Amino acid sequence: PWVMREAEIAGEVRFSSARIGGGLLWEDCKIGNNKIAVAADGTVCDGPWVLRRAAIVGPFRLRGMTVKSIDAQQISITAGSEGFNARGANIGGDLVLDGAVIKGGMLLVRAQVVGELTAKGAEVNGIGKDWAISATGLIVGQGIALAGAKLNGGMTLTGARIEQGINASRITILSTGRAIDADTMHVGGNWIMRGGDITGNVRFAGAHIDGQVAFTECKIRGGGDLAIRADGSIIAGGWFMGRAEIEGLVRFPSARLGNEMRLRGTSIKVATGPAVFASGVAIAREFVLDGGFSSSGGIVLDRAEIDGTLDFSGSHMTSALIARKGGPKGEIHDAVLDDRYDRDVISLVDARLDRLIMPDKAANRPLGIVDLSRARVG
């Protein structure tokens, strides 16, 4: 092994393409060099790399590296860019970054982590408009754990493959645009993000989730009047988003849900057009929008197929036009949707569902046009 515990180095540590027969034991070391602090591109290490409580000033590069595992709990990295750059790296076990503080972003594009990727309680800051975590095409053999993490900048998992699940409960993401970009991602288990506080929109169009999606009690403040985009996604389990507070359109047209969807007690607000757009969706069980569900904007389920109950009992729904009291539209997210559904509060054109429950109190009646043209309710 290469032992460098508590070392203090002013200057670059470079060992690109080296072969290390044991591990790298660098706990509590301090390395500082603004241009490049550590360069381990292409290195092969037969043991683990232990960096607990290390303090790195400057880019930390391990592009294309092969290593048994990385334990970097409570590491501190400060860089103008490439804070933790592991593009194309092959990590044979776990990548542990619990409690890490990384300025300059994490780059995991096309990396492979055979074990678990965990960054619980970590703080990751992107630079400028860069992603806090850029992980397009990432492959993780087990799951991702981001519970309690804080990201200043978005996270991209486009095309990633996560063999087990994602646990990002209580995550905080501050982004000016896309907070999570996970189009075509495949998750072999559940995607749990309960209690998340997210500024920016969440996208997972075309994603395949083998378990359930749980966004219960999330706060999502979408950018550009779009909060969630899940067009064509396939969710084998249910989608649970009760007691959430959402600003912006929630859209999942042509999505497929193998179980129920619940928005009990959730509020969704938009300035124009629909609040929920799910034309052509297929839901294998109930779609529940009750228990104080509220929307400023309509619910669009044209051509939807719901094999259970569509439940609006106890809801408070208002079309966008009435919610803004007939005033000007202001910023328009989608001109086609806005023109077609701005006045509608419920649209079930050509929909097929087993049962429809409307609010039973006059105070809860939907305000706006209810369009049931050619709908079929069992």
XYZ file of N, CA and C in Angstrom, residues 51-54 71-78 84 95-103 106 118-125 148-151:
105
model
N -9.656 8.064 1.868
C -9.394 9.503 1.903
C -10.209 10.185 2.991
N -10.511 9.477 4.048
C -11.352 10.058 5.096
C -10.736 11.337 5.658
N -11.581 12.362 5.705
C -11.211 13.662 6.290
C -10.059 14.345 5.560
N -9.749 13.937 4.353
C -8.708 14.609 3.573
C -9.191 15.998 3.168
N -13.239 5.210 -0.187
C -13.865 5.661 1.049
C -13.371 7.071 1.322
N -14.199 8.053 0.995
C -13.831 9.461 1.145
C -14.820 10.173 2.060
N -15.184 9.544 3.138
C -16.095 10.172 4.085
C -15.487 11.464 4.632
N -16.313 12.509 4.649
C -15.944 13.820 5.204
C -14.746 14.443 4.483
N -14.524 14.074 3.247
C -13.484 14.734 2.461
C -13.913 16.158 2.150
N -12.937 17.034 2.004
C -13.189 18.414 1.602
C -12.393 18.699 0.337
N -13.092 19.117 -0.720
C -12.441 19.450 -1.984
C -12.902 20.845 -2.393
N -11.939 21.712 -2.670
C -12.247 23.069 -3.114
C -11.533 23.312 -4.430
N -14.407 16.787 -8.149
C -14.178 15.338 -8.063
C -14.473 14.771 -9.436
N -18.460 3.486 -3.552
C -17.938 4.849 -3.577
C -18.645 5.591 -2.456
N -17.901 5.906 -1.393
C -18.495 6.478 -0.187
C -18.032 7.924 -0.036
N -18.995 8.855 -0.071
C -18.713 10.280 0.063
C -19.613 10.904 1.123
N -19.992 10.127 2.121
C -20.862 10.626 3.180
C -20.212 11.801 3.898
N -20.990 12.886 4.061
C -20.485 14.045 4.773
C -19.443 14.850 4.030
N -19.217 14.554 2.756
C -18.217 15.279 1.972
C -18.686 16.704 1.688
N -17.722 17.614 1.510
C -17.991 18.978 1.066
C -17.150 19.204 -0.182
N -17.815 19.324 -1.327
C -17.119 19.398 -2.610
C -17.551 20.661 -3.338
N -16.599 21.536 -3.617
C -16.841 22.738 -4.406
C -16.141 22.564 -5.746
N -19.197 17.206 -8.960
C -18.803 15.807 -9.095
C -19.069 15.367 -10.522
N -22.785 6.273 -2.290
C -23.443 6.926 -1.166
C -22.784 8.266 -0.868
N -23.619 9.306 -0.754
C -23.162 10.651 -0.410
C -24.157 11.266 0.563
N -24.501 10.517 1.596
C -25.476 10.981 2.582
C -24.934 12.191 3.343
N -25.757 13.238 3.406
C -25.364 14.436 4.114
C -24.263 15.242 3.461
N -23.917 14.921 2.222
C -22.854 15.649 1.525
C -23.356 16.999 1.032
N -22.416 17.923 0.814
C -22.701 19.213 0.203
C -21.858 19.325 -1.054
N -22.531 19.504 -2.196
C -21.837 19.565 -3.482
C -22.258 20.837 -4.193
N -21.284 21.642 -4.577
C -21.547 22.912 -5.244
C -20.988 22.884 -6.652
N -30.425 13.516 2.756
C -29.918 14.676 3.461
C -28.845 15.454 2.729
N -28.560 15.115 1.475
C -27.543 15.840 0.715
C -28.045 17.215 0.307
N -27.094 18.131 0.072
C -27.411 19.481 -0.379
C -26.621 19.758 -1.651
N -27.343 20.096 -2.724
C -26.712 20.345 -4.015
C -26.987 21.778 -4.442
